[in-house]
Amino acid sequence: DTEVTQTPKHLVMGMTNKKSLKCEQHMGHRAMYWYKQKAKKPPELMFVYSYEKLSINESVPSRFSPECPNSSLLNLHLHALQPEDSALYLCASSQAGVLYGYTFGSGTRLTVV
Amino acid sequence: SQQGEEDPQALSIQEGENATMNCSYKTSINNLQWYRQNSGRGLVHLILIRSNEREKHSGRLRVTLDTSKKSSSLLITASRAADTASYFCATDADYNQGGKLIFGQGTELSVKP
């Protein structure tokens, strides 16, 4: 299995909702990442997990809460989002951090209404 | 802030022509990577070049790296309509925290049949 699977592919949520994005990989990669991408812009790093521990938080607002339950799973819990949080959320994994290429999922298109 | 800057921002060529994209970065790196993104989808890793390498090939792709000028270029030879996509360079940073990949602004390539 050489894929990163993200679910759901599309999500529409209200500003008072709580939802979660899920990311799964079975390649034995020990680093996992959340990126946010707005239209016509590059991906922006949000969080880095290394060996299931949060190693980098790029000053992301607390309404985004990451979780890594095990080495294959990465979740992003969403609560009280704003319309400007609407974006493509990408999950990625790598064998050993930045020394190797990342494998990206196809993303979750999030719309906050 | 993004470490990599790319030019041109957009490039339109005919099928069969070569496409060259350039990337400049600001701080020292261990490696530089190139990714492709088809519209609204996840990124695909194309090639990684380490700081002690000057040139690397993969199929129709040729990447060069000049660490003295802090720049890299991606050449796609004999382009095809299927090469139409956004192309991003990415550089590594923050090794002490486990490392993170920072993406440049990207080049939007359009290959016309």
PDB file of C-alpha atoms in Angstrom:
ATOM      1  CA  ASP A   1       0.000   0.000   0.000  1.00  0.00           C
ATOM      2  CA  THR A   2       1.666   3.242  -1.136  1.00  0.00           C
ATOM      3  CA  GLU A   3      -1.170   5.639  -0.473  1.00  0.00           C
ATOM      4  CA  VAL A   4      -2.287   8.204   2.022  1.00  0.00           C
ATOM      5  CA  THR A   5      -6.062   8.058   2.377  1.00  0.00           C
ATOM      6  CA  GLN A   6      -8.018  11.092   3.512  1.00  0.00           C
ATOM      7  CA  THR A   7     -11.684  11.145   4.463  1.00  0.00           C
ATOM      8  CA  PRO A   8     -14.029  12.755   3.815  1.00  0.00           C
ATOM      9  CA  LYS A   9     -13.195  14.176   0.384  1.00  0.00           C
ATOM     10  CA  HIS A  10     -15.632  17.045   0.845  1.00  0.00           C
ATOM     11  CA  LEU A  11     -17.033  18.584   4.025  1.00  0.00           C
ATOM     12  CA  VAL A  12     -19.450  21.445   4.594  1.00  0.00           C
ATOM     13  CA  MET A  13     -19.816  22.572   8.179  1.00  0.00           C
ATOM     14  CA  GLY A  14     -21.404  25.398  10.095  1.00  0.00           C
ATOM     15  CA  MET A  15     -19.426  27.683  12.352  1.00  0.00           C
ATOM     16  CA  THR A  16     -20.824  25.993  15.471  1.00  0.00           C
ATOM     17  CA  ASN A  17     -20.209  22.433  14.304  1.00  0.00           C
ATOM     18  CA  LYS A  18     -17.564  19.978  15.440  1.00  0.00           C
ATOM     19  CA  LYS A  19     -16.113  17.723  12.786  1.00  0.00           C
ATOM     20  CA  SER A  20     -12.996  15.657  12.209  1.00  0.00           C
ATOM     21  CA  LEU A  21     -10.759  14.966   9.241  1.00  0.00           C
ATOM     22  CA  LYS A  22      -9.086  11.604   9.032  1.00  0.00           C
ATOM     23  CA  CYS A  23      -5.828  10.517   7.430  1.00  0.00           C
ATOM     24  CA  GLU A  24      -4.456   6.992   7.185  1.00  0.00           C
ATOM     25  CA  GLN A  25      -1.272   5.442   5.817  1.00  0.00           C
ATOM     26  CA  HIS A  26       0.105   1.912   5.965  1.00  0.00           C
ATOM     27  CA  MET A  27       3.557   2.500   4.566  1.00  0.00           C
ATOM     28  CA  GLY A  28       5.254   2.445   7.963  1.00  0.00           C
ATOM     29  CA  HIS A  29       6.068   6.143   7.680  1.00  0.00           C
ATOM     30  CA  ARG A  30       6.941   7.676  11.034  1.00  0.00           C
ATOM     31  CA  ALA A  31       6.310  11.325  10.183  1.00  0.00           C
ATOM     32  CA  MET A  32       2.898  12.740   9.327  1.00  0.00           C
ATOM     33  CA  TYR A  33       1.801  16.252   8.429  1.00  0.00           C
ATOM     34  CA  TRP A  34      -1.226  18.500   8.040  1.00  0.00           C
ATOM     35  CA  TYR A  35      -1.129  21.255   5.427  1.00  0.00           C
ATOM     36  CA  LYS A  36      -3.727  23.862   4.517  1.00  0.00           C
ATOM     37  CA  GLN A  37      -4.003  25.142   0.970  1.00  0.00           C
ATOM     38  CA  LYS A  38      -6.021  28.056  -0.330  1.00  0.00           C
ATOM     39  CA  ALA A  39      -6.837  28.398  -4.021  1.00  0.00           C
ATOM     40  CA  LYS A  40      -3.876  29.409  -6.211  1.00  0.00           C
ATOM     41  CA  LYS A  41      -1.539  29.315  -3.186  1.00  0.00           C
ATOM     42  CA  PRO A  42       1.102  26.833  -2.012  1.00  0.00           C
ATOM     43  CA  PRO A  43       0.369  24.408   0.842  1.00  0.00           C
ATOM     44  CA  GLU A  44       1.036  25.911   4.266  1.00  0.00           C
ATOM     45  CA  LEU A  45       2.290  23.667   7.030  1.00  0.00           C
ATOM     46  CA  MET A  46       0.064  23.360  10.096  1.00  0.00           C
ATOM     47  CA  PHE A  47       1.368  20.451  12.190  1.00  0.00           C
ATOM     48  CA  VAL A  48       4.152  17.861  12.162  1.00  0.00           C
ATOM     49  CA  TYR A  49       3.964  14.558  14.003  1.00  0.00           C
ATOM     50  CA  SER A  50       7.137  12.555  14.412  1.00  0.00           C
ATOM     51  CA  TYR A  51       6.912   9.073  15.938  1.00  0.00           C
ATOM     52  CA  GLU A  52       3.344   9.841  17.025  1.00  0.00           C
ATOM     53  CA  LYS A  53       4.353  12.953  18.957  1.00  0.00           C
ATOM     54  CA  LEU A  54       3.527  16.507  17.953  1.00  0.00           C
ATOM     55  CA  SER A  55       6.851  18.091  17.064  1.00  0.00           C
ATOM     56  CA  ILE A  56       5.838  21.257  15.210  1.00  0.00           C
ATOM     57  CA  ASN A  57       2.764  23.474  15.558  1.00  0.00           C
ATOM     58  CA  GLU A  58       2.963  26.418  13.189  1.00  0.00           C
ATOM     59  CA  SER A  59       1.014  28.730  15.527  1.00  0.00           C
ATOM     60  CA  VAL A  60      -2.267  27.254  14.363  1.00  0.00           C
ATOM     61  CA  PRO A  61      -5.425  28.553  16.120  1.00  0.00           C
ATOM     62  CA  SER A  62      -6.768  26.247  18.820  1.00  0.00           C
ATOM     63  CA  ARG A  63      -9.965  25.657  16.846  1.00  0.00           C
ATOM     64  CA  PHE A  64      -7.800  23.142  14.943  1.00  0.00           C
ATOM     65  CA  SER A  65      -6.781  20.226  17.169  1.00  0.00           C
ATOM     66  CA  PRO A  66      -4.568  17.450  15.793  1.00  0.00           C
ATOM     67  CA  GLU A  67      -4.416  13.932  17.149  1.00  0.00           C
ATOM     68  CA  CYS A  68      -2.245  10.932  16.302  1.00  0.00           C
ATOM     69  CA  PRO A  69      -3.861   7.827  17.868  1.00  0.00           C
ATOM     70  CA  ASN A  70      -1.262   5.462  16.373  1.00  0.00           C
ATOM     71  CA  SER A  71       1.492   5.358  13.778  1.00  0.00           C
ATOM     72  CA  SER A  72      -0.967   4.887  10.901  1.00  0.00           C
ATOM     73  CA  LEU A  73      -3.630   7.432  11.776  1.00  0.00           C
ATOM     74  CA  LEU A  74      -3.771  11.199  11.959  1.00  0.00           C
ATOM     75  CA  ASN A  75      -6.876  13.186  12.778  1.00  0.00           C
ATOM     76  CA  LEU A  76      -7.647  16.880  12.647  1.00  0.00           C
ATOM     77  CA  HIS A  77     -10.499  17.929  14.922  1.00  0.00           C
ATOM     78  CA  LEU A  78     -12.346  21.069  13.904  1.00  0.00           C
ATOM     79  CA  HIS A  79     -14.471  23.250  16.162  1.00  0.00           C
ATOM     80  CA  ALA A  80     -15.948  26.732  15.813  1.00  0.00           C
ATOM     81  CA  LEU A  81     -14.313  27.392  12.472  1.00  0.00           C
ATOM     82  CA  GLN A  82     -14.592  30.608  10.522  1.00  0.00           C
ATOM     83  CA  PRO A  83     -15.484  31.005   6.827  1.00  0.00           C
ATOM     84  CA  GLU A  84     -11.862  31.972   6.130  1.00  0.00           C
ATOM     85  CA  ASP A  85     -10.850  28.476   7.232  1.00  0.00           C
ATOM     86  CA  SER A  86     -12.435  27.109   4.066  1.00  0.00           C
ATOM     87  CA  ALA A  87      -9.607  25.452   2.139  1.00  0.00           C
ATOM     88  CA  LEU A  88      -8.143  22.168   0.926  1.00  0.00           C
ATOM     89  CA  TYR A  89      -6.645  20.278   3.870  1.00  0.00           C
ATOM     90  CA  LEU A  90      -3.854  17.948   2.892  1.00  0.00           C
ATOM     91  CA  CYS A  91      -2.322  15.155   4.901  1.00  0.00           C
ATOM     92  CA  ALA A  92       1.123  13.800   4.070  1.00  0.00           C
ATOM     93  CA  SER A  93       3.542  11.235   5.419  1.00  0.00           C
ATOM     94  CA  SER A  94       7.218  10.525   4.960  1.00  0.00           C
ATOM     95  CA  GLN A  95       9.595   7.735   5.812  1.00  0.00           C
ATOM     96  CA  ALA A  96      11.823   9.870   7.996  1.00  0.00           C
ATOM     97  CA  GLY A  97      11.013  13.545   7.947  1.00  0.00           C
ATOM     98  CA  VAL A  98      12.350  15.898   5.324  1.00  0.00           C
ATOM     99  CA  LEU A  99      15.169  13.632   4.172  1.00  0.00           C
ATOM    100  CA  TYR A 100      12.705  11.814   1.935  1.00  0.00           C
ATOM    101  CA  GLY A 101       9.860  12.765  -0.340  1.00  0.00           C
ATOM    102  CA  TYR A 102       6.412  13.184   1.108  1.00  0.00           C
ATOM    103  CA  THR A 103       3.404  11.134   0.051  1.00  0.00           C
ATOM    104  CA  PHE A 104       0.279  13.275  -0.002  1.00  0.00           C
ATOM    105  CA  GLY A 105      -3.352  12.322   0.260  1.00  0.00           C
ATOM    106  CA  SER A 106      -5.852  13.789  -2.183  1.00  0.00           C
ATOM    107  CA  GLY A 107      -7.146  16.177   0.455  1.00  0.00           C
ATOM    108  CA  THR A 108     -10.393  17.208   2.109  1.00  0.00           C
ATOM    109  CA  ARG A 109     -12.160  20.183   0.550  1.00  0.00           C
ATOM    110  CA  LEU A 110     -13.616  22.036   3.550  1.00  0.00           C
ATOM    111  CA  THR A 111     -16.282  24.713   3.276  1.00  0.00           C
ATOM    112  CA  VAL A 112     -17.318  26.612   6.396  1.00  0.00           C
ATOM    113  CA  VAL A 113     -20.718  28.299   6.140  1.00  0.00           C
TER     114      VAL A 113
ATOM    115  CA  SER B   1       7.066  32.869   5.439  1.00  0.00           C
ATOM    116  CA  GLN B   2       7.713  30.715   2.413  1.00  0.00           C
ATOM    117  CA  GLN B   3      11.359  29.913   1.744  1.00  0.00           C
ATOM    118  CA  GLY B   4      11.092  29.154  -1.966  1.00  0.00           C
ATOM    119  CA  GLU B   5      10.115  31.578  -4.682  1.00  0.00           C
ATOM    120  CA  GLU B   6       9.409  30.384  -8.192  1.00  0.00           C
ATOM    121  CA  ASP B   7       9.296  31.887 -11.610  1.00  0.00           C
ATOM    122  CA  PRO B   8       7.561  32.160 -13.859  1.00  0.00           C
ATOM    123  CA  GLN B   9       4.239  32.176 -12.009  1.00  0.00           C
ATOM    124  CA  ALA B  10       2.560  30.859 -15.145  1.00  0.00           C
ATOM    125  CA  LEU B  11       3.896  29.219 -18.286  1.00  0.00           C
ATOM    126  CA  SER B  12       2.006  28.261 -21.441  1.00  0.00           C
ATOM    127  CA  ILE B  13       3.662  26.116 -24.105  1.00  0.00           C
ATOM    128  CA  GLN B  14       2.789  23.790 -26.978  1.00  0.00           C
ATOM    129  CA  GLU B  15       2.973  20.036 -26.719  1.00  0.00           C
ATOM    130  CA  GLY B  16       6.445  18.794 -27.550  1.00  0.00           C
ATOM    131  CA  GLU B  17       8.208  21.915 -26.292  1.00  0.00           C
ATOM    132  CA  ASN B  18      10.403  22.004 -23.202  1.00  0.00           C
ATOM    133  CA  ALA B  19       9.284  23.738 -20.002  1.00  0.00           C
ATOM    134  CA  THR B  20      11.704  25.283 -17.516  1.00  0.00           C
ATOM    135  CA  MET B  21      10.733  26.446 -14.046  1.00  0.00           C
ATOM    136  CA  ASN B  22      13.037  28.152 -11.574  1.00  0.00           C
ATOM    137  CA  CYS B  23      13.096  28.204  -7.795  1.00  0.00           C
ATOM    138  CA  SER B  24      15.092  30.402  -5.452  1.00  0.00           C
ATOM    139  CA  TYR B  25      15.418  29.985  -1.699  1.00  0.00           C
ATOM    140  CA  LYS B  26      16.876  31.971   1.163  1.00  0.00           C
ATOM    141  CA  THR B  27      18.574  29.774   3.741  1.00  0.00           C
ATOM    142  CA  SER B  28      20.849  26.734   3.601  1.00  0.00           C
ATOM    143  CA  ILE B  29      19.192  23.441   2.807  1.00  0.00           C
ATOM    144  CA  ASN B  30      19.861  19.716   3.017  1.00  0.00           C
ATOM    145  CA  ASN B  31      17.701  18.913   0.040  1.00  0.00           C
ATOM    146  CA  LEU B  32      15.249  20.458  -2.388  1.00  0.00           C
ATOM    147  CA  GLN B  33      12.196  18.679  -3.727  1.00  0.00           C
ATOM    148  CA  TRP B  34       9.819  19.222  -6.626  1.00  0.00           C
ATOM    149  CA  TYR B  35       6.126  18.349  -6.576  1.00  0.00           C
ATOM    150  CA  ARG B  36       3.294  18.396  -9.107  1.00  0.00           C
ATOM    151  CA  GLN B  37      -0.331  19.181  -8.282  1.00  0.00           C
ATOM    152  CA  ASN B  38      -3.188  18.627 -10.670  1.00  0.00           C
ATOM    153  CA  SER B  39      -6.093  20.984 -10.142  1.00  0.00           C
ATOM    154  CA  GLY B  40      -7.615  20.630  -6.683  1.00  0.00           C
ATOM    155  CA  ARG B  41      -5.872  17.373  -5.884  1.00  0.00           C
ATOM    156  CA  GLY B  42      -3.010  16.151  -3.725  1.00  0.00           C
ATOM    157  CA  LEU B  43       0.634  16.771  -4.512  1.00  0.00           C
ATOM    158  CA  VAL B  44       2.806  14.166  -6.176  1.00  0.00           C
ATOM    159  CA  HIS B  45       6.500  13.950  -5.351  1.00  0.00           C
ATOM    160  CA  LEU B  46       8.602  14.202  -8.516  1.00  0.00           C
ATOM    161  CA  ILE B  47      12.234  14.361  -7.521  1.00  0.00           C
ATOM    162  CA  LEU B  48      14.547  15.113  -4.596  1.00  0.00           C
ATOM    163  CA  ILE B  49      18.011  16.577  -5.025  1.00  0.00           C
ATOM    164  CA  ARG B  50      20.439  16.712  -2.110  1.00  0.00           C
ATOM    165  CA  SER B  51      22.619  19.711  -1.373  1.00  0.00           C
ATOM    166  CA  ASN B  52      25.764  17.888  -2.510  1.00  0.00           C
ATOM    167  CA  GLU B  53      24.241  17.057  -5.904  1.00  0.00           C
ATOM    168  CA  ARG B  54      24.249  19.389  -8.886  1.00  0.00           C
ATOM    169  CA  GLU B  55      21.978  17.614 -11.337  1.00  0.00           C
ATOM    170  CA  LYS B  56      19.474  14.797 -11.279  1.00  0.00           C
ATOM    171  CA  HIS B  57      17.348  13.110 -13.941  1.00  0.00           C
ATOM    172  CA  SER B  58      14.143  11.138 -13.790  1.00  0.00           C
ATOM    173  CA  GLY B  59      12.529  10.214 -17.094  1.00  0.00           C
ATOM    174  CA  ARG B  60      11.688  13.487 -18.874  1.00  0.00           C
ATOM    175  CA  LEU B  61      12.589  15.530 -15.791  1.00  0.00           C
ATOM    176  CA  ARG B  62      15.917  17.200 -15.187  1.00  0.00           C
ATOM    177  CA  VAL B  63      16.610  19.114 -11.986  1.00  0.00           C
ATOM    178  CA  THR B  64      19.641  21.268 -11.277  1.00  0.00           C
ATOM    179  CA  LEU B  65      20.744  22.768  -8.002  1.00  0.00           C
ATOM    180  CA  ASP B  66      23.155  25.650  -7.476  1.00  0.00           C
ATOM    181  CA  THR B  67      23.692  26.098  -3.748  1.00  0.00           C
ATOM    182  CA  SER B  68      25.980  29.098  -4.269  1.00  0.00           C
ATOM    183  CA  LYS B  69      23.103  30.952  -5.929  1.00  0.00           C
ATOM    184  CA  LYS B  70      20.470  29.286  -3.770  1.00  0.00           C
ATOM    185  CA  SER B  71      18.510  28.284  -6.839  1.00  0.00           C
ATOM    186  CA  SER B  72      17.142  25.239  -8.622  1.00  0.00           C
ATOM    187  CA  SER B  73      15.499  24.597 -11.955  1.00  0.00           C
ATOM    188  CA  LEU B  74      13.116  21.930 -13.207  1.00  0.00           C
ATOM    189  CA  LEU B  75      13.172  21.090 -16.899  1.00  0.00           C
ATOM    190  CA  ILE B  76      10.410  18.993 -18.445  1.00  0.00           C
ATOM    191  CA  THR B  77      11.387  17.835 -21.911  1.00  0.00           C
ATOM    192  CA  ALA B  78       9.004  16.972 -24.748  1.00  0.00           C
ATOM    193  CA  SER B  79       6.004  18.165 -22.762  1.00  0.00           C
ATOM    194  CA  ARG B  80       2.586  16.545 -23.048  1.00  0.00           C
ATOM    195  CA  ALA B  81      -0.907  17.861 -22.369  1.00  0.00           C
ATOM    196  CA  ALA B  82      -0.947  15.588 -19.298  1.00  0.00           C
ATOM    197  CA  ASP B  83       1.915  17.656 -17.816  1.00  0.00           C
ATOM    198  CA  THR B  84      -0.544  20.529 -17.320  1.00  0.00           C
ATOM    199  CA  ALA B  85      -0.445  21.157 -13.564  1.00  0.00           C
ATOM    200  CA  SER B  86       1.040  23.371 -10.868  1.00  0.00           C
ATOM    201  CA  TYR B  87       4.641  22.664  -9.961  1.00  0.00           C
ATOM    202  CA  PHE B  88       6.101  23.503  -6.550  1.00  0.00           C
ATOM    203  CA  CYS B  89       9.609  23.442  -5.213  1.00  0.00           C
ATOM    204  CA  ALA B  90      10.002  22.709  -1.516  1.00  0.00           C
ATOM    205  CA  THR B  91      12.918  23.126   0.856  1.00  0.00           C
ATOM    206  CA  ASP B  92      13.618  21.673   4.261  1.00  0.00           C
ATOM    207  CA  ALA B  93      13.922  23.586   7.537  1.00  0.00           C
ATOM    208  CA  ASP B  94      13.927  23.216  11.317  1.00  0.00           C
ATOM    209  CA  TYR B  95      15.782  19.931  11.662  1.00  0.00           C
ATOM    210  CA  ASN B  96      16.014  20.353  15.414  1.00  0.00           C
ATOM    211  CA  GLN B  97      12.251  20.073  15.624  1.00  0.00           C
ATOM    212  CA  GLY B  98      12.019  17.072  13.331  1.00  0.00           C
ATOM    213  CA  GLY B  99      12.086  18.964  10.088  1.00  0.00           C
ATOM    214  CA  LYS B 100       9.475  20.547   7.900  1.00  0.00           C
ATOM    215  CA  LEU B 101       9.005  21.105   4.194  1.00  0.00           C
ATOM    216  CA  ILE B 102       8.228  24.624   3.029  1.00  0.00           C
ATOM    217  CA  PHE B 103       6.731  25.143  -0.417  1.00  0.00           C
ATOM    218  CA  GLY B 104       7.417  27.874  -2.930  1.00  0.00           C
ATOM    219  CA  GLN B 105       4.670  29.865  -4.617  1.00  0.00           C
ATOM    220  CA  GLY B 106       4.487  27.491  -7.569  1.00  0.00           C
ATOM    221  CA  THR B 107       4.459  27.671 -11.349  1.00  0.00           C
ATOM    222  CA  GLU B 108       1.233  26.975 -13.218  1.00  0.00           C
ATOM    223  CA  LEU B 109       2.105  25.094 -16.403  1.00  0.00           C
ATOM    224  CA  SER B 110      -0.328  24.817 -19.303  1.00  0.00           C
ATOM    225  CA  VAL B 111       0.593  22.514 -22.185  1.00  0.00           C
ATOM    226  CA  LYS B 112      -1.604  22.985 -25.222  1.00  0.00           C
ATOM    227  CA  PRO B 113      -2.173  20.055 -27.586  1.00  0.00           C
TER     228      PRO B 113
END
